[in-house]
Every structure is written in C-alpha cells, then in structure tokens.
C-alpha cells in the first residue's frame, strides 16, 4: 500500500485562513486585536529563525506582535522582570519565551512566571494540570497540531492502539495524555515508549497510529510498523547540508520505506512542523477571546 501523504503545510494553511477570518471579526465586532510577544535571549540562529517565523505568521493574520531580543548575558532577574511587564500589559495576550535559554537562566523559573492566562505555549504547570484533567486550557502547540492533523485527515483515534515514541515534556508526554482523553481525537489505548523500553519494535508493530518524537533520524524502520498504520513524524533532524547551503532534514521515521506500508504518513519537512506555529496563533486568538470574556 502506498500511503496518503498528510500535508501539514496544507492543513496549517487552512487553519490560518480560518484564523484570519476570526481575527478580522474580533477586530471589527469587538475592537480586539490579539497580541503576542516573543522573547529571545541570545543569538542562536535556529531560535532566531523560529521567532522570526512566529512573528511573520502573527503579522499575516492581523495579530499584533512584538519581538524582544535580549543579550545572551541577560540575568534571570531581568528576564523575569520583562515577563512580569508583559503579564501586566493589556495589549499582550500571549507570551512566548523561546527555548532553550542560556545555561545561567533557570528555564522553569521563567516559564512558571508567565501568567497562565497568557501561556500560549501551554508549558505552565497550571495548563499542564488542566490538560491532564481534560479542562479547557492552552494545549502545547505541537501536540495540538498533531490532534488537528489526525482529525482533519479523518484518522479515527477512538479505540485505536496509539504508540508514542519519546517522552519529552513538549511532545511525548502531552500527546500521549491527549490521546487517552475521553473526547473526540482521543479515546485511544496508549503506549508510551522511551529509551528504557524493552523491545521497542514489538510495541511499534501493534500501533494503529504511531507518533515518533525522539530526535533520532530514521529510527522507525519499515520492519517496525504494521501494514495500514497512520504515522505522525515529529522529528526534525539535520542530517547534512545541500550544495546551496540549506540544511537537509530527516524525520524520526524512515519515510521512503515506511510509506510503502502505512495508510497515511506526515513528511519531513512539511508535516508536523508547519502546524506548530499555526497552533501558537490559534492559542493567541484563544487567549484574546478569554481576556475579553468571549469564551
Ligand atoms: N523551542 C523549540 N520549540 C519551542 C516551543 O514550542 N516553544 C518555545 N517557547 N520554545 C521552543
């Protein structure tokens, strides 16, 4: 079977079109312009390009966006003071502090200082706790994007065997949790595999839906999946450089061989990646509606 390719680029575009209409309506009917601030500490080129992409996307949707870049030597106290300033700024509905932070700054101290009502990354323990309890909250952007990809591609999760590979706080743990929630795009039976899992391949072969988020290029091979599996590949691994100096990317899944067995599969690039920023925009609009008591 040759797999259907799930295009995150296309799904993300459709969601951005919906958001554009929603933002225009919020502005026209209620005078609300959702606002996002991104805070970057240091000059890491990958982080710089992610932050630039977030601000560009916000701008294209009519979301007010502010971009703050701080010197790599900025103290934790100064960063906390800045977060606090934006916690109290009514123009700003969403605060995103780009990770990783320099070593001398305690990441948890900073993330926990963000007002949970402005935590559009969904990393604050209040939002993580609400997510686990199945309450209304900000969902972390990559898992949120995976839910949208599955739903909009017609992949049935209810009763499915979902195997998640990777237990990060940003992807593995939250997506495993969301998949088992009692609601649409949930109701799955979930297995979470990690570095200490015995016989990873045996677990993967049981999956109706396989979600790989490990950061090891092409780790999931065709012999590890069953015929007809739906594959979501979260990995973005740089495996080389093209002649023109562009990074060559590979997912965590060996796309060429696995696609011959899967019913559907996300490519890298163009799969989960484009969804993450779009879900940040969706969360920012949600934050603005919450602040205005519209939801
Ligand atoms: N660095 C890599 N991914 C992310 C993300 O989703 N949010 C933030 N804040 N930083 C990141």
Coordinates of C-alpha atoms and ligand atoms in Angstrom, one line a residue:
X1 CA 0.0 0.0 0.0
X2 CA 1.3 3.5 -0.8
X3 CA 0.5 5.9 1.9
X4 CA -1.6 9.0 1.6
X5 CA 0.8 11.9 2.5
X6 CA -0.7 14.1 5.2
X7 CA 0.4 17.6 4.3
X8 CA 0.9 19.8 7.4
X9 CA 1.6 22.7 5.0
X10 CA -1.9 22.4 3.6
X11 CA -3.7 21.8 6.9
X12 CA -1.9 24.6 8.5
X13 CA -2.8 26.9 5.6
X14 CA -6.5 26.0 6.0
X15 CA -6.4 26.8 9.8
X16 CA -4.6 30.1 9.2
X17 CA -7.3 31.1 6.7
X18 CA -9.9 30.3 9.4
X19 CA -7.9 32.3 12.0
X20 CA -7.6 35.3 9.6
X21 CA -11.4 35.5 9.4
X22 CA -11.7 35.1 13.1
X23 CA -9.2 37.8 13.9
X24 CA -10.8 40.2 11.4
X25 CA -14.2 39.5 13.0
X26 CA -12.8 40.0 16.5
X27 CA -11.4 43.3 15.5
X28 CA -14.4 44.6 13.5
X29 CA -17.1 43.5 16.0
X30 CA -15.3 43.8 19.3
X31 CA -12.3 46.1 18.7
X32 CA -10.0 43.3 19.8
X33 CA -6.5 42.9 18.3
X34 CA -4.9 39.7 19.7
X35 CA -1.3 40.4 20.8
X36 CA 1.7 38.2 21.1
X37 CA 5.2 38.9 22.4
X38 CA 8.1 36.6 21.6
X39 CA 11.2 36.9 23.8
X40 CA 14.5 35.5 22.6
X41 CA 17.6 35.5 24.8
X42 CA 20.8 35.3 22.7
X43 CA 21.6 34.8 19.1
X44 CA 21.1 31.1 18.3
X45 CA 20.4 31.1 14.6
X46 CA 17.8 28.3 14.7
X47 CA 15.9 30.1 17.5
X48 CA 16.2 33.4 15.6
X49 CA 14.6 31.9 12.6
X50 CA 11.8 30.2 14.6
X51 CA 11.0 33.5 16.4
X52 CA 11.0 35.4 13.1
X53 CA 8.6 32.9 11.6
X54 CA 6.3 33.2 14.6
X55 CA 6.2 37.0 14.2
X56 CA 5.7 36.8 10.5
X57 CA 2.8 34.4 10.9
X58 CA 1.2 36.6 13.5
X59 CA 1.5 39.7 11.3
X60 CA -0.1 37.9 8.3
X61 CA -3.1 37.1 10.4
X62 CA -3.7 40.6 11.8
X63 CA -2.3 39.7 15.2
X64 CA -0.3 42.4 16.9
X65 CA 3.2 41.0 17.6
X66 CA 6.2 42.3 19.5
X67 CA 9.6 40.7 19.2
X68 CA 12.1 41.3 22.0
X69 CA 15.7 40.1 21.6
X70 CA 17.9 40.2 24.7
X71 CA 21.6 39.9 25.1
X72 CA 22.9 36.4 25.8
X73 CA 24.2 37.7 29.2
X74 CA 20.8 38.9 30.4
X75 CA 20.2 37.9 34.0
X76 CA 17.4 35.7 35.1
X77 CA 16.1 38.6 37.3
X78 CA 15.9 41.0 34.3
X79 CA 14.1 38.3 32.2
X80 CA 11.6 37.7 35.0
X81 CA 11.0 41.5 35.2
X82 CA 10.3 41.6 31.5
X83 CA 7.9 38.7 31.7
X84 CA 6.1 40.4 34.5
X85 CA 5.9 43.6 32.5
X86 CA 4.1 41.7 29.7
X87 CA 1.9 39.8 32.3
X88 CA 0.5 43.3 33.1
X89 CA 0.3 44.6 29.5
X90 CA -3.3 44.6 28.3
X91 CA -2.2 44.7 24.6
X92 CA -0.4 41.4 25.0
X93 CA -2.5 38.2 25.2
X94 CA 0.3 35.6 24.6
X95 CA 3.8 35.5 26.0
X96 CA 6.3 33.1 24.4
X97 CA 9.9 32.8 25.8
X98 CA 11.9 30.9 23.1
X99 CA 13.7 27.8 24.4
X100 CA 16.4 26.8 25.1
X101 CA 17.5 29.6 27.4
X102 CA 21.2 30.2 28.2
X103 CA 22.5 27.9 30.9
X104 CA 22.7 30.5 33.6
X105 CA 18.9 31.0 33.5
X106 CA 16.6 28.5 35.2
X107 CA 14.0 27.6 32.5
X108 CA 11.3 26.5 35.0
X109 CA 11.6 29.8 36.9
X110 CA 10.9 31.7 33.7
X111 CA 8.1 29.5 32.3
X112 CA 6.3 29.4 35.7
X113 CA 6.5 33.2 35.9
X114 CA 4.3 33.6 32.8
X115 CA 0.6 34.3 33.7
X116 CA -1.2 31.0 32.9
X117 CA -3.8 33.0 31.0
X118 CA -1.1 34.2 28.7
X119 CA 0.8 30.9 28.4
X120 CA 0.2 30.3 24.7
X121 CA 2.9 27.6 24.7
X122 CA 0.9 25.6 27.2
X123 CA 4.0 24.9 29.3
X124 CA 2.9 26.4 32.7
X125 CA 2.0 23.7 35.3
X126 CA -1.5 25.2 35.6
X127 CA -2.1 24.5 31.9
X128 CA -0.4 21.1 32.0
X129 CA -2.5 20.1 35.0
X130 CA -5.7 21.3 33.3
X131 CA -4.8 19.4 30.2
X132 CA -4.4 16.2 32.2
X133 CA -7.7 16.8 33.9
X134 CA -9.4 17.4 30.5
X135 CA -10.3 21.0 31.3
X136 CA -10.3 24.0 29.0
X137 CA -6.7 25.3 28.7
X138 CA -3.9 26.1 26.3
X139 CA -2.7 22.9 24.7
X140 CA 1.0 22.8 23.8
X141 CA 1.4 23.7 20.2
X142 CA 3.0 20.6 18.7
X143 CA 0.6 18.0 20.3
X144 CA -2.3 20.4 19.5
X145 CA -1.1 20.4 15.9
X146 CA -1.0 16.6 15.8
X147 CA -4.6 16.4 17.0
X148 CA -5.7 18.8 14.2
X149 CA -3.7 16.7 11.6
X150 CA -5.3 13.5 12.7
X151 CA -8.8 14.9 12.9
X152 CA -8.7 16.8 9.6
X153 CA -7.2 13.8 7.8
X154 CA -10.0 11.6 9.1
X155 CA -7.8 9.3 11.2
X156 CA -10.0 7.5 13.8
X157 CA -8.4 7.6 17.2
X158 CA -11.3 6.2 19.2
X159 CA -10.3 2.6 20.2
X160 CA -7.1 2.8 18.3
X161 CA -3.8 1.5 19.6
X162 CA -1.6 4.6 19.7
X163 CA 2.1 4.2 20.3
X164 CA 4.1 7.3 21.1
X165 CA 7.9 7.0 20.9
X166 CA 9.6 9.7 23.1
X167 CA 8.7 11.1 26.5
X168 CA 9.6 14.8 26.3
X169 CA 7.5 17.3 28.2
X170 CA 6.9 19.3 24.9
X171 CA 5.6 16.4 22.7
X172 CA 5.7 12.8 24.0
X173 CA 4.1 13.2 27.4
X174 CA 1.3 15.6 26.4
X175 CA 0.3 13.8 23.1
X176 CA 0.1 10.5 25.0
X177 CA -2.1 12.2 27.5
X178 CA -4.3 13.9 24.9
X179 CA -4.8 10.7 23.0
X180 CA -6.3 8.9 26.0
X181 CA -8.7 11.8 27.0
X182 CA -12.4 10.9 26.8
X183 CA -13.3 13.1 23.9
X184 CA -13.1 13.3 20.1
X185 CA -9.5 13.0 18.8
X186 CA -8.9 10.9 22.0
X187 CA -10.3 7.6 23.4
X188 CA -7.3 5.7 22.3
X189 CA -5.4 3.0 24.1
X190 CA -1.9 4.5 24.5
X191 CA 1.6 3.1 24.9
X192 CA 4.4 5.5 25.6
X193 CA 7.9 4.1 24.6
X194 CA 11.2 5.6 25.7
X195 CA 14.9 4.9 26.0
X196 CA 14.4 2.1 28.6
X197 CA 11.6 0.4 26.7
X198 CA 12.3 -3.3 26.1
X199 CA 11.6 -4.4 22.5
X200 CA 10.5 -1.1 21.1
X201 CA 9.8 -2.7 17.7
X202 CA 7.3 -5.1 19.2
X203 CA 5.3 -2.2 20.7
X204 CA 5.5 -0.2 17.5
X205 CA 4.2 -3.1 15.4
X206 CA 1.0 -3.1 17.4
X207 CA 0.3 0.6 16.6
X208 CA -2.7 1.7 14.5
X209 CA -1.3 5.2 15.0
X210 CA 2.4 5.7 15.5
X211 CA 3.7 9.0 16.8
X212 CA 7.5 9.4 16.7
X213 CA 9.1 12.2 18.7
X214 CA 12.6 11.1 19.6
X215 CA 15.1 13.2 17.6
X216 CA 16.9 10.2 16.1
X217 CA 16.9 10.3 12.3
X218 CA 15.1 7.5 10.5
X219 CA 14.9 5.4 13.7
X220 CA 11.5 3.9 12.9
X221 CA 12.0 1.5 10.0
X222 CA 9.6 -0.5 7.9
X223 CA 10.1 -3.7 9.9
X224 CA 8.8 -1.8 13.0
X225 CA 5.4 -0.9 11.7
X226 CA 2.3 -2.9 10.6
X227 CA 0.5 -2.6 7.3
X228 CA -2.0 0.2 7.3
X229 CA -0.5 2.2 10.2
X230 CA -1.1 6.0 10.4
X231 CA 2.3 7.6 11.0
X232 CA 3.0 11.1 12.6
X233 CA 6.6 12.0 12.4
X234 CA 7.6 14.8 14.8
X235 CA 11.3 14.6 14.3
X236 CA 13.2 17.4 12.6
X237 CA 16.8 16.2 12.3
X238 CA 19.5 18.0 10.3
X239 CA 21.4 15.2 8.5
X240 CA 23.6 17.3 6.2
X241 CA 23.9 20.4 4.1
X242 CA 22.9 20.8 0.4
X243 CA 25.3 22.3 -2.1
X244 CA 23.4 25.6 -1.8
X245 CA 24.0 25.6 2.0
X246 CA 20.5 24.5 3.0
X247 CA 20.0 22.0 5.8
X248 CA 18.9 18.6 4.7
X249 CA 16.3 17.3 7.1
X250 CA 15.1 13.9 8.1
X251 CA 12.3 12.8 10.4
X252 CA 12.5 10.1 13.1
X253 CA 10.8 7.8 10.6
X254 CA 12.5 6.2 7.5
X255 CA 9.9 7.8 5.2
X256 CA 10.8 6.0 2.0
X257 CA 10.3 2.5 3.3
X258 CA 7.6 3.1 5.9
X259 CA 5.4 4.9 3.4
X260 CA 5.1 1.7 1.5
X261 CA 3.3 0.0 4.5
X262 CA 1.5 3.0 6.0
X263 CA -2.1 4.1 5.2
X264 CA -1.0 7.7 5.8
X265 CA 2.1 9.5 6.9
X266 CA 3.4 13.0 7.5
X267 CA 6.5 14.1 5.6
X268 CA 9.5 16.0 7.0
X269 CA 9.6 18.8 6.2
X270 CA 6.0 19.8 5.5
X271 CA 4.3 17.6 8.1
X272 CA 4.0 18.5 11.8
X273 CA 6.5 21.4 11.6
X274 CA 4.1 23.9 9.9
X275 CA 1.4 23.0 12.3
X276 CA 3.3 24.1 15.4
X277 CA 3.4 27.8 14.7
X278 CA -0.1 27.8 13.4
X279 CA -1.3 26.4 16.7
X280 CA 0.6 29.1 18.5
X281 CA -1.5 31.6 16.5
X282 CA -4.7 29.7 17.4
X283 CA -3.7 29.8 21.1
X284 CA -3.1 33.5 20.9
X285 CA -6.5 34.1 19.5
X286 CA -8.0 31.9 22.2
X287 CA -6.1 34.0 24.8
X288 CA -7.5 37.2 23.4
X289 CA -11.1 35.8 23.5
X290 CA -10.5 34.6 27.1
X291 CA -9.2 38.1 28.1
X292 CA -12.3 39.7 26.6
X293 CA -14.6 37.1 28.3
X294 CA -15.9 35.9 24.9
X295 CA -15.1 32.3 25.9
Ligands
LIG1 N1 11.9 25.9 21.3 C1 11.6 24.8 20.4 N2 10.3 24.6 20.4 C2 9.7 25.5 21.2 C3 8.3 25.8 21.5 O1 7.4 25.1 21.1 N3 8.1 26.8 22.4 C4 9.2 27.6 22.9 N4 8.9 28.6 23.7 N5 10.4 27.3 22.6 C5 10.7 26.3 21.7

